[in-house]
C-alpha positions as a Markdown table, in Angstrom:
| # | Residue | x | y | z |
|---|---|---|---|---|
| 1 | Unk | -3.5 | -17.1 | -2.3 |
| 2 | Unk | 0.4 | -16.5 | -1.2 |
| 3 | Unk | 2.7 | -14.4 | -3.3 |
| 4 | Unk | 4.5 | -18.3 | -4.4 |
| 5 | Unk | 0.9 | -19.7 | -5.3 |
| 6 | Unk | 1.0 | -16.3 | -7.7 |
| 7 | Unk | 4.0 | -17.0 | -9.1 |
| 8 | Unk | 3.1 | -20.6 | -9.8 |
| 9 | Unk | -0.1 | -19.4 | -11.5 |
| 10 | Unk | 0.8 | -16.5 | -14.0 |
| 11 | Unk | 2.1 | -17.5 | -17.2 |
| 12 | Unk | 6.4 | -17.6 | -16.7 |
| 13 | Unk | 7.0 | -15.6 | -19.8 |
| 14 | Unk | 4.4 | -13.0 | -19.7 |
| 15 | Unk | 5.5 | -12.5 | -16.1 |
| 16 | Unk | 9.5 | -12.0 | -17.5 |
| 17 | Unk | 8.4 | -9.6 | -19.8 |
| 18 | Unk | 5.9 | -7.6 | -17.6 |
| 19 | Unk | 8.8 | -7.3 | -15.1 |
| 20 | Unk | 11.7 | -5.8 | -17.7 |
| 21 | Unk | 8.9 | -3.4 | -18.6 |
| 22 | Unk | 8.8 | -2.3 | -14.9 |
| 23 | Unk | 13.1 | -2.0 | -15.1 |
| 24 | Unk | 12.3 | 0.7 | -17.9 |
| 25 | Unk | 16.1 | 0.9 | -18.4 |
| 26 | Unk | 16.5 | -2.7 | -20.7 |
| 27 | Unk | 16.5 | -2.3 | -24.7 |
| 28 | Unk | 13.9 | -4.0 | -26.1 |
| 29 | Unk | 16.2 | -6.4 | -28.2 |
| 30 | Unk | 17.7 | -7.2 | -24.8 |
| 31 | Unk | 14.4 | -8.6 | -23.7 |
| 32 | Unk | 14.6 | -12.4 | -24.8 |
| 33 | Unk | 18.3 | -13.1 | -23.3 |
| 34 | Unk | 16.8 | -10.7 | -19.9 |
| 35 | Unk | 13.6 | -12.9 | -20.0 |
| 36 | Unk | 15.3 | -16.2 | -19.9 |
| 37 | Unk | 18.0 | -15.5 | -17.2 |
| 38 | Unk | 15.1 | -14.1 | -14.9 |
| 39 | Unk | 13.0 | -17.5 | -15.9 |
| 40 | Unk | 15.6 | -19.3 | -14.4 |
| 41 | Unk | 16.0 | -17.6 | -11.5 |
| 42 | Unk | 12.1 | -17.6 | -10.8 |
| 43 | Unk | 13.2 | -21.6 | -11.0 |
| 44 | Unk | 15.4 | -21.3 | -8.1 |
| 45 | Unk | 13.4 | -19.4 | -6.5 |
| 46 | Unk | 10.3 | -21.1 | -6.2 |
| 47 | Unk | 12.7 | -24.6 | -5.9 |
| 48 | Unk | 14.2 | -22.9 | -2.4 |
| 49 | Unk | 11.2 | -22.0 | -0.9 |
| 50 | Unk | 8.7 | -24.6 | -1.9 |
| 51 | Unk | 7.6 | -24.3 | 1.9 |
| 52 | Unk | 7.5 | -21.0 | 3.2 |
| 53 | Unk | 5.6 | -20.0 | 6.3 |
| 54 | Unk | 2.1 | -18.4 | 5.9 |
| 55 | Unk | 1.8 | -15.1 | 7.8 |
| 56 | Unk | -0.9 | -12.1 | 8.3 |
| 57 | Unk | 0.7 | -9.8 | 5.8 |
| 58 | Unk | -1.2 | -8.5 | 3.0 |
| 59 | Unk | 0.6 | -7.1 | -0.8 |
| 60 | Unk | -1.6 | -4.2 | -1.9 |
| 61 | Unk | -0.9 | -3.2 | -5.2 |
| 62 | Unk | -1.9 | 0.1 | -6.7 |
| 63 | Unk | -0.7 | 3.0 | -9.5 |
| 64 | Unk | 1.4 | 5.6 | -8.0 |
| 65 | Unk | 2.4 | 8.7 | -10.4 |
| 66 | Unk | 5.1 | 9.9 | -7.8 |
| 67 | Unk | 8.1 | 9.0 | -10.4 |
| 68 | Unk | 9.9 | 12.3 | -12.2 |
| 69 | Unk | 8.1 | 11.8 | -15.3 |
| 70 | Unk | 4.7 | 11.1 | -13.9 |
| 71 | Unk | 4.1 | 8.5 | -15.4 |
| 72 | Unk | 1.9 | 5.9 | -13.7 |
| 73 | Unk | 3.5 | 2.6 | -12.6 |
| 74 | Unk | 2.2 | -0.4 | -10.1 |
| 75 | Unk | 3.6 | -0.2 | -6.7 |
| 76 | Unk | 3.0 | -2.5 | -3.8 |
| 77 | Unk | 3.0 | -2.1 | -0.3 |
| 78 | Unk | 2.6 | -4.6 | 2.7 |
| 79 | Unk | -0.4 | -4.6 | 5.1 |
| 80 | Unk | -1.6 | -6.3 | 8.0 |
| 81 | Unk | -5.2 | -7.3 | 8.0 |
| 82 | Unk | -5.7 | -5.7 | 11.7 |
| 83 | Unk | -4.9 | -2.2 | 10.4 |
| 84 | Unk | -7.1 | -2.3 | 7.2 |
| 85 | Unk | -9.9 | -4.0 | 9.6 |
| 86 | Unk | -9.6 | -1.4 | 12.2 |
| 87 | Unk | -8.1 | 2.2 | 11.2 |
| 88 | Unk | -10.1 | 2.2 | 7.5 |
| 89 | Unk | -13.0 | 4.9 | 7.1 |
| 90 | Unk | -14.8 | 5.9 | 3.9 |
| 91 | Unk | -12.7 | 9.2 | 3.2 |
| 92 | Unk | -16.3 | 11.5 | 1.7 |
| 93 | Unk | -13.7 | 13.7 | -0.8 |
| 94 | Unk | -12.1 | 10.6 | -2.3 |
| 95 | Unk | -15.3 | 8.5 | -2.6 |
| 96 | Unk | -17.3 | 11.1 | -4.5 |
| 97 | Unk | -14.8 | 10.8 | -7.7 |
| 98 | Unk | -16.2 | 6.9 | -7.2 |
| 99 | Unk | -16.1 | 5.4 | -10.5 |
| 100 | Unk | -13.8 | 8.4 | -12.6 |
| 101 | Unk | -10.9 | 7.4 | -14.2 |
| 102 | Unk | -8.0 | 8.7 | -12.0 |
| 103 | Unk | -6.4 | 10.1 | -15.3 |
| 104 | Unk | -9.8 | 12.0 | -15.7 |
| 105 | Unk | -9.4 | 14.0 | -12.4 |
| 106 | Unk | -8.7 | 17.9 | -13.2 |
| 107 | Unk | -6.0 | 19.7 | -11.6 |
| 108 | Unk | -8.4 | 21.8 | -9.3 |
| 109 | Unk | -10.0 | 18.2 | -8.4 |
| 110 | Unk | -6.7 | 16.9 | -7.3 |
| 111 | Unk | -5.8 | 20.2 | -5.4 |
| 112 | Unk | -9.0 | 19.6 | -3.2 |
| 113 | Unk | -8.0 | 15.6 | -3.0 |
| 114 | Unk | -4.8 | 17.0 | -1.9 |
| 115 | Unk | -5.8 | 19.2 | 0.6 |
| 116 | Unk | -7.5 | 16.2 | 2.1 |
| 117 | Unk | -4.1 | 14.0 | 2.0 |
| 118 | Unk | -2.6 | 17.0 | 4.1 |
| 119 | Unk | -5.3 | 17.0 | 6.8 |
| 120 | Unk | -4.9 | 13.5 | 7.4 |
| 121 | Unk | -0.8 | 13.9 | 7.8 |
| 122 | Unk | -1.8 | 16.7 | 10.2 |
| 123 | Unk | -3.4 | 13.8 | 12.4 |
| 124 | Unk | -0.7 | 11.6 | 12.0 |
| 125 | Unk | 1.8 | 14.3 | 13.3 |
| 126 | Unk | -0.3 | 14.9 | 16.7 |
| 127 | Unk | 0.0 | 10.8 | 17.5 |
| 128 | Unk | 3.0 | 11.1 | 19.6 |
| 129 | Unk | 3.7 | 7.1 | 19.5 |
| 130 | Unk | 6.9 | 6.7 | 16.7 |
| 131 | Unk | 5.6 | 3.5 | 16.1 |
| 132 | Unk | 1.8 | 4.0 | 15.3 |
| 133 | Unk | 2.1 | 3.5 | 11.3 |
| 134 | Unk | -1.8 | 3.5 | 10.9 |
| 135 | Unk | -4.8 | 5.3 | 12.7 |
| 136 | Unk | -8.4 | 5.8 | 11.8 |
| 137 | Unk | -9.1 | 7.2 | 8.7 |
| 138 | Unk | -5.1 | 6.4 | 7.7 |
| 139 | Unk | -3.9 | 2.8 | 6.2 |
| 140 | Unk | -0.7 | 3.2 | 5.7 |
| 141 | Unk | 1.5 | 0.4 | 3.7 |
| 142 | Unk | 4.4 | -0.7 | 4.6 |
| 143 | Unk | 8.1 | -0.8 | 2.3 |
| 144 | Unk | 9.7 | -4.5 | 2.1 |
| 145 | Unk | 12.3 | -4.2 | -0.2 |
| 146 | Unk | 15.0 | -5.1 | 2.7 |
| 147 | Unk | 12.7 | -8.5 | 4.0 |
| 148 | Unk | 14.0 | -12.1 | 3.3 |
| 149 | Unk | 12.5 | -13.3 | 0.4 |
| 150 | Unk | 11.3 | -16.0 | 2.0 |
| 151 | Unk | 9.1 | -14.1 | 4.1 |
| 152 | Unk | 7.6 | -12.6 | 1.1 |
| 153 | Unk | 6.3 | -15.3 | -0.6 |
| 154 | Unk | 4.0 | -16.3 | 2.2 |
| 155 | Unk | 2.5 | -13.0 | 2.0 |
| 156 | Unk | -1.3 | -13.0 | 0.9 |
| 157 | Unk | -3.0 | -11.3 | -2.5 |
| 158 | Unk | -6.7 | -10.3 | -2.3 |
| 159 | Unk | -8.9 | -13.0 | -2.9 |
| 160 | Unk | -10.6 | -10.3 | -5.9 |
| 161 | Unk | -7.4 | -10.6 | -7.8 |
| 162 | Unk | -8.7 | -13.5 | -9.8 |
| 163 | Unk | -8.2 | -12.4 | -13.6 |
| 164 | Unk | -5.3 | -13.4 | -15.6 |
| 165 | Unk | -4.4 | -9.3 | -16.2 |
| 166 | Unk | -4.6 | -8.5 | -12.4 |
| 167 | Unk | -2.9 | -11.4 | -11.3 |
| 168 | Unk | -0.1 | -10.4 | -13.7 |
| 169 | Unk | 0.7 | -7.2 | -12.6 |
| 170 | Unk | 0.5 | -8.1 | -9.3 |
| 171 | Unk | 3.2 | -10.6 | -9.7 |
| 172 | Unk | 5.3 | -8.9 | -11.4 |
| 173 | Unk | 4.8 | -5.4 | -9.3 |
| 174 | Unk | 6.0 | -7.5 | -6.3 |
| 175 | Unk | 8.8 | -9.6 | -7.9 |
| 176 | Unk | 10.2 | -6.0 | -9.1 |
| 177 | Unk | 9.9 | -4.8 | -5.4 |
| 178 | Unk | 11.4 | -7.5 | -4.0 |
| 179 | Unk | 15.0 | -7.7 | -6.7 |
| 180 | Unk | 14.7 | -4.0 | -5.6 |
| 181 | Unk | 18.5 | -4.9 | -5.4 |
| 182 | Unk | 19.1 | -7.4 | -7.7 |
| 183 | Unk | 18.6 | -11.2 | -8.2 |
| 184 | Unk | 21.6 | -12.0 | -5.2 |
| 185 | Unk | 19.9 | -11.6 | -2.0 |
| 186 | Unk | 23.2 | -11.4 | -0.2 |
| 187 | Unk | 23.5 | -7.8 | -2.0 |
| 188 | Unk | 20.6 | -6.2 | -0.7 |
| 189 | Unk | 21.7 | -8.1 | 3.0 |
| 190 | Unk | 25.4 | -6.1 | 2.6 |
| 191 | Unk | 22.9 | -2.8 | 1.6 |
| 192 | Unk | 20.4 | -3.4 | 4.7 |
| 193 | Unk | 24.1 | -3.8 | 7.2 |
| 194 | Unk | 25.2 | -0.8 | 5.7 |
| 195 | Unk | 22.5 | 1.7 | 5.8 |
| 196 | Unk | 21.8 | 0.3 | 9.5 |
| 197 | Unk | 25.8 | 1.2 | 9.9 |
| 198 | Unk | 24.8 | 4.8 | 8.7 |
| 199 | Unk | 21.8 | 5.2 | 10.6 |
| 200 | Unk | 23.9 | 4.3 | 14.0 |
| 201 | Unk | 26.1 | 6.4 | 12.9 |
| 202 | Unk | 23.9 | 9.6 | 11.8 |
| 203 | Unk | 22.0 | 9.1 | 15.7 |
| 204 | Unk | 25.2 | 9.2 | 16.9 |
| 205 | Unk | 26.2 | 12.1 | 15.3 |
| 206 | Unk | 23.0 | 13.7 | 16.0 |
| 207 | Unk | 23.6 | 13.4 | 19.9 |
| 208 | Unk | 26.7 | 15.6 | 19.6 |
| 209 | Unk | 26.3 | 19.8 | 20.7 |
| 210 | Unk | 25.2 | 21.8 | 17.7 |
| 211 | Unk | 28.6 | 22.9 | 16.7 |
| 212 | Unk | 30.2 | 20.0 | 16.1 |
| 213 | Unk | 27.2 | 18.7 | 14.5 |
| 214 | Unk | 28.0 | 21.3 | 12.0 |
| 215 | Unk | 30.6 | 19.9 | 10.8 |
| 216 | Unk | 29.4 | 16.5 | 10.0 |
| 217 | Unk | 26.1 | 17.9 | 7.9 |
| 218 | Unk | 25.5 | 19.7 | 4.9 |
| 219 | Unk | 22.2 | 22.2 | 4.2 |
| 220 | Unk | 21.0 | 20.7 | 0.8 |
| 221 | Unk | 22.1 | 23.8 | -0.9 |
| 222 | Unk | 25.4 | 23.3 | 0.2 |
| 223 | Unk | 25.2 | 20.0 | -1.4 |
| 224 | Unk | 23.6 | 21.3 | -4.2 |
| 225 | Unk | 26.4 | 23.7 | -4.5 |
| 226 | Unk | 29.7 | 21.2 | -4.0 |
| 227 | Unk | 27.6 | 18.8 | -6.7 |
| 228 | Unk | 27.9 | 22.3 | -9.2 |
| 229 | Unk | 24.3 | 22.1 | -9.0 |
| 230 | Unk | 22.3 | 25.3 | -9.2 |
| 231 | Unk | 18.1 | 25.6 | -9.7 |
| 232 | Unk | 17.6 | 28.0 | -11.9 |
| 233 | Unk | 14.0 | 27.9 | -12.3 |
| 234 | Unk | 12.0 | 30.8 | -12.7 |
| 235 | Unk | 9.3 | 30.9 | -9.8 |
| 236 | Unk | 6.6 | 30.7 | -12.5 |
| 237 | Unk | 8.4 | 27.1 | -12.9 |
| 238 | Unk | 8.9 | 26.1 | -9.7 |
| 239 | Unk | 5.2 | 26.9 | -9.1 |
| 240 | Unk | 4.2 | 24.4 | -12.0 |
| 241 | Unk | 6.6 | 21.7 | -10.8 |
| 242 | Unk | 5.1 | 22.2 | -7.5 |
| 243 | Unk | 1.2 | 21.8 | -8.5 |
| 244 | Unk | 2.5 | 18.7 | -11.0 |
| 245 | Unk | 3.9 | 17.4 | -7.4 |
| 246 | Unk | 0.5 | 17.7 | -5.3 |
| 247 | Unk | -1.4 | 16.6 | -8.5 |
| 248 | Unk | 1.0 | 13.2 | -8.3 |
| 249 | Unk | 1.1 | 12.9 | -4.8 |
| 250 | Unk | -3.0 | 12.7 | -5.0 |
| 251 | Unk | -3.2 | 10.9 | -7.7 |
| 252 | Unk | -1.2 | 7.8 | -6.3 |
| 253 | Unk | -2.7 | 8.9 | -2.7 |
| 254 | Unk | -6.3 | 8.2 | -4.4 |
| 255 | Unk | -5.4 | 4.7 | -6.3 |
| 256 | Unk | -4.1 | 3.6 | -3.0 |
| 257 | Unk | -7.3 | 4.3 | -1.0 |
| 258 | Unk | -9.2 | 2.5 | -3.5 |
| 259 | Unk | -7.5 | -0.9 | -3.4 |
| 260 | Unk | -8.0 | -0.8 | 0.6 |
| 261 | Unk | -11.5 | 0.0 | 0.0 |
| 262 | Unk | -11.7 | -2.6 | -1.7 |
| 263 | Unk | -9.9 | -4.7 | 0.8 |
| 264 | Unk | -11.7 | -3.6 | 3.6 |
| 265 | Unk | -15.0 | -4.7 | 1.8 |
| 266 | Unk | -13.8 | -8.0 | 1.0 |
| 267 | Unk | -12.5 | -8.8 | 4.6 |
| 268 | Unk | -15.6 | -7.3 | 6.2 |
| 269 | Unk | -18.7 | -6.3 | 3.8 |
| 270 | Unk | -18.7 | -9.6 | 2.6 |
| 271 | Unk | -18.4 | -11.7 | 5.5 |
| 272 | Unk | -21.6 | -9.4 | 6.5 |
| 273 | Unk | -23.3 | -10.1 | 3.6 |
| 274 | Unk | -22.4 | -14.0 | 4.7 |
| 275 | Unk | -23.8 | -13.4 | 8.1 |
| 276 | Unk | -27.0 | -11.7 | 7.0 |
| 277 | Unk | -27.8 | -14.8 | 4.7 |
| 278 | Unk | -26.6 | -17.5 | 7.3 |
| 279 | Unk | -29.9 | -16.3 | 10.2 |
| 280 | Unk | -27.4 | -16.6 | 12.8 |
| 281 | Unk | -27.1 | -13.2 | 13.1 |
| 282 | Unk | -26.5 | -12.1 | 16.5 |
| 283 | Unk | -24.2 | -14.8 | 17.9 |
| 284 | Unk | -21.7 | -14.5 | 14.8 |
| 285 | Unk | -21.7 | -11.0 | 14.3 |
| 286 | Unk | -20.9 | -10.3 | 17.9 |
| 287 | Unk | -18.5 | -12.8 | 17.6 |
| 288 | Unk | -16.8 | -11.5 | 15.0 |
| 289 | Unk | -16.9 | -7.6 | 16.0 |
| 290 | Unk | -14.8 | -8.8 | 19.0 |
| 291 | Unk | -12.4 | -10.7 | 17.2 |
| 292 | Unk | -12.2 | -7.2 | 15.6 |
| 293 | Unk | -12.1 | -5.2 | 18.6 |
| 294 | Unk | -14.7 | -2.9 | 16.9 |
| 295 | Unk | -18.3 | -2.1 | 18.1 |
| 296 | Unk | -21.0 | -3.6 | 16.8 |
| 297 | Unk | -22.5 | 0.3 | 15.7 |
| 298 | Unk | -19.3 | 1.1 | 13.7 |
| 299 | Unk | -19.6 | -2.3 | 11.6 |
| 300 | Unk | -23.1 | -1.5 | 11.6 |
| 301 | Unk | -22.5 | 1.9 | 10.0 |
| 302 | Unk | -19.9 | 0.6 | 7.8 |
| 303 | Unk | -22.0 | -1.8 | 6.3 |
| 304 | Unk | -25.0 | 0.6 | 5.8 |
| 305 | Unk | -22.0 | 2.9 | 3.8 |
| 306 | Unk | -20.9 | 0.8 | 1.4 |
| 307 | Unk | -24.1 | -1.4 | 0.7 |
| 308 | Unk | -26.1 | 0.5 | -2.3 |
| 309 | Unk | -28.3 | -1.7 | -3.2 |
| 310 | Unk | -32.3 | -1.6 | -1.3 |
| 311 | Unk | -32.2 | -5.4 | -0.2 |
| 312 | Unk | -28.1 | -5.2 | 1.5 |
| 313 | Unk | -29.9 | -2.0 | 3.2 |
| 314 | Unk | -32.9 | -4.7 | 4.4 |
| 315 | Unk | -30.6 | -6.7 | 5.3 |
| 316 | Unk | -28.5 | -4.5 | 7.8 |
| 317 | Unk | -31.6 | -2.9 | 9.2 |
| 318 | Unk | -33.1 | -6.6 | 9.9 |
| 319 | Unk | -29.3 | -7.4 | 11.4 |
| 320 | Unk | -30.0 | -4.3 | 13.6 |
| 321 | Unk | -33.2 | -5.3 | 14.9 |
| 322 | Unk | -31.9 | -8.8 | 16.1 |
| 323 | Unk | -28.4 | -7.4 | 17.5 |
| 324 | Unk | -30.6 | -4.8 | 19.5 |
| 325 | Unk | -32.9 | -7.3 | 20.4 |
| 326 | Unk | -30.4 | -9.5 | 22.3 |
| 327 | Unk | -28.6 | -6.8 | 23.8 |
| 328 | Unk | -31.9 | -5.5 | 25.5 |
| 329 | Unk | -33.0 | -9.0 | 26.3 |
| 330 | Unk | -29.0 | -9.4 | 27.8 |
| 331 | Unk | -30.0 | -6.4 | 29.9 |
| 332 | Unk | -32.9 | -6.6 | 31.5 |
C-alpha cells in the first residue's frame, strides 16, 4: 500500500484530528476550524497527485522519546528495502527485552541498551565511505521532510499495518513529517535553497586558514553567552539530564529496531515460510538469496533465529537438507 492509498483509506476526520494532536501547539477549541482547513487541503492533495510514481522507498514509523519533555511521539523515517534486506541482524541486547513494554524498561536496562547503541556508532565511525548510511547490524532511516510531496506519496507502508489504529497513526505521523514546513510546498522549496545557500557557504568558509575561520564561527558558549544564556545547573543536574538523555536516546533507539524487525521478517521470514510450503525449495530459494546478494547460510541462519515455533524449525532443517543436496550434487 502507497502512502496516497493510506490517505484514501483512514477515516478524513480522525486523520485531521490525530495530526493537530501531533502540532501540540493548537488550542483545543481551535481544533474544528484547524480540522476543516487541513481536510481541504488533503483534497487538493490527493486531487494533484492522483498518479504518482511507485518507488522502492519504505515509511517506517516508530515512538521516539528524543523530544525535551520525553514524551513519546510517532516519527517516521524512509527506507529502502535493500538495506533492511541486507545490513539487518538480530541485535541479542535489544531482543531479550522481546515482548516488555518499552515504558517498562528500568533505567539500568536502558543504560546497557545504550551502551549497545554506542558500539554500533563506533562501527559506523570506522566505515570511511561518507555515503554508507547503513551496514550490518545498523538500518539506519532516512529524514524527508525536504522531498517533493509527490515523491512521498508513492512511498510504501508495511503490508502488517492493516488495523484501523495503526493505519491511523501512520498516516498522520507521515502527513505531519511531510507539512514539516507548512501546507505551501513552495515554503519548505525557499527553506531547502536556503540552507543549501548556507551549507555552500559554511564549506566555503571552512576551506579558509584557521584564523580567519575564527572570525566567522562562534564556540557554543560564546553563543550561549551573546544569547545572555548561562547553564547554571548544578553537576548533580546535569548528570540527571544526561542519564534522562541516554535513557531517551535508547528508548526511541529500541522502538526503531523493532519495527525493522518486524520488517525484515515480513520481507524475508515470510517469503521463507512461502518457499518451505511451495516444495520448490532449492530452485526458489537460491533464486531469491541472489536477488538478495546474501548467502544461502545467512538466510538460513536468519530464518532458524526468528522461527520459534518446532515445525518452522522442521521446516528450515528439511530446507537445509535439499539446498545442500543440490549444491553437492552441483559439485561433483
Amino acid at each position: 500500500m502507497t502512502v496516497i492509498d493510506l490517505f484514501y483509506n483512514v477515516d478524513r476526520n480522525a486523520l485531521c484530528y490525530k495530526y493537530l494532536d501531533l502540532c501540540r501547539d493548537i488550542p483545543k477549541h481551535k481544533y474544528p476550524d484547524a480540522a476543516e482547513c487541513l481536510s481541504h487541503f488533503i483534497d487538493k492533495l490527493l486531487r494533484d497527485n492522483y498518479e504518482v510514481p511507485l518507488n522502492n522507498k519504505l515509511i517506517l514509523c516508530h515512538t521516539t522519546y528524543e523530544r525535551f519533555d520525553g514524551e513519546p511521539y510517532p516519527s517516521t523515517a524512509v527506507y529502502t528495502k535493500e538495506d533492511i534486506e541486507k545490513c539487518f541482524l538480530p541485535i541479542e541486547c535489544y531482543d531479550s527485552f522481546e515482548g516488555r513494554e518499552i515504558d517498562s524498561i528500568t533505567d539500568d536496562e536502558a543504560e546497557l541498551i545504550y551502551k549497545t547503541f554506542e558500539k554500533l556508532i563506533e562501527k559506523r565511525e570506522k566505515i570511511t565511505d561518507p555515503s554508507v548510511n547503513s551496514f550490518p547490524g545498523r538500518v539506519n532511516g532516512y529524514d524527508y521532510i525536504f522531498t517533493d510531496w509527490s515523491e512521498i506519496l508513492g512511498y510504501t507502508v508495511p503490508s502488517y499495518i492493516t488495523t484501523d489504529e495503526e493505519m491511523l497513526i501512520y498516516a498522520a505521523a507521515i502527513l505531519h513529517e511531510m507539512t514539516f514546513f507548512g501546507l505551501d510546498e513552495s515554503v519548505k522549496k525557499k527553506k531547502l535553497d536556503d540552507l543549501t545557500k548556507s551549507l555552500e557557504e559554511a564549506d566555503r568558509m571552512r576551506k579558509l586558514p584557521v584564523e580567519e575561520q575564527n572570525g566567522y564561527f562562534k564556540s557554543y558558549d560564546e553563543v550561549f553567552g551573546d544569547l545572555g544564556l548561562k547553564d547554571e545547573r548544578t553537576d548533580e543536574q546535569k548528570a540527571v539530564d544526561e542519564r534522562k538523555r541516554r535513557r531517551n536516546i535508547a528508548l526511541s533507539e529500541l522502538s526503531q529496531y523493532r519495527e525493522v524487525k518486524r520488517t525484515y521478517m515480513d520481507l524475508i521470514i515470510g517469503p521463507m515460510i512461502e518457499l518451505s510450503i511451495s516444495g520448490d525449495l532449492y530452485e526458489e530459494f537460491s533464486k531469491k538469496c541472489k536477488a538478495m546478494n546474501v548467502t544461502p547460510e545467512t538466510m538460513i541462519q536468519a530464518f532458524l533465529h526468528f522461527c520459534a515455533e518446532p515445525e518452522l524449525k522442521d521446516q528450515a532443517a528439511q530446507m537445509i537438507k535439499e539446498w545442500q543436496k543440490h549444491e553437492n550434487s552441483d559439485t561433483e
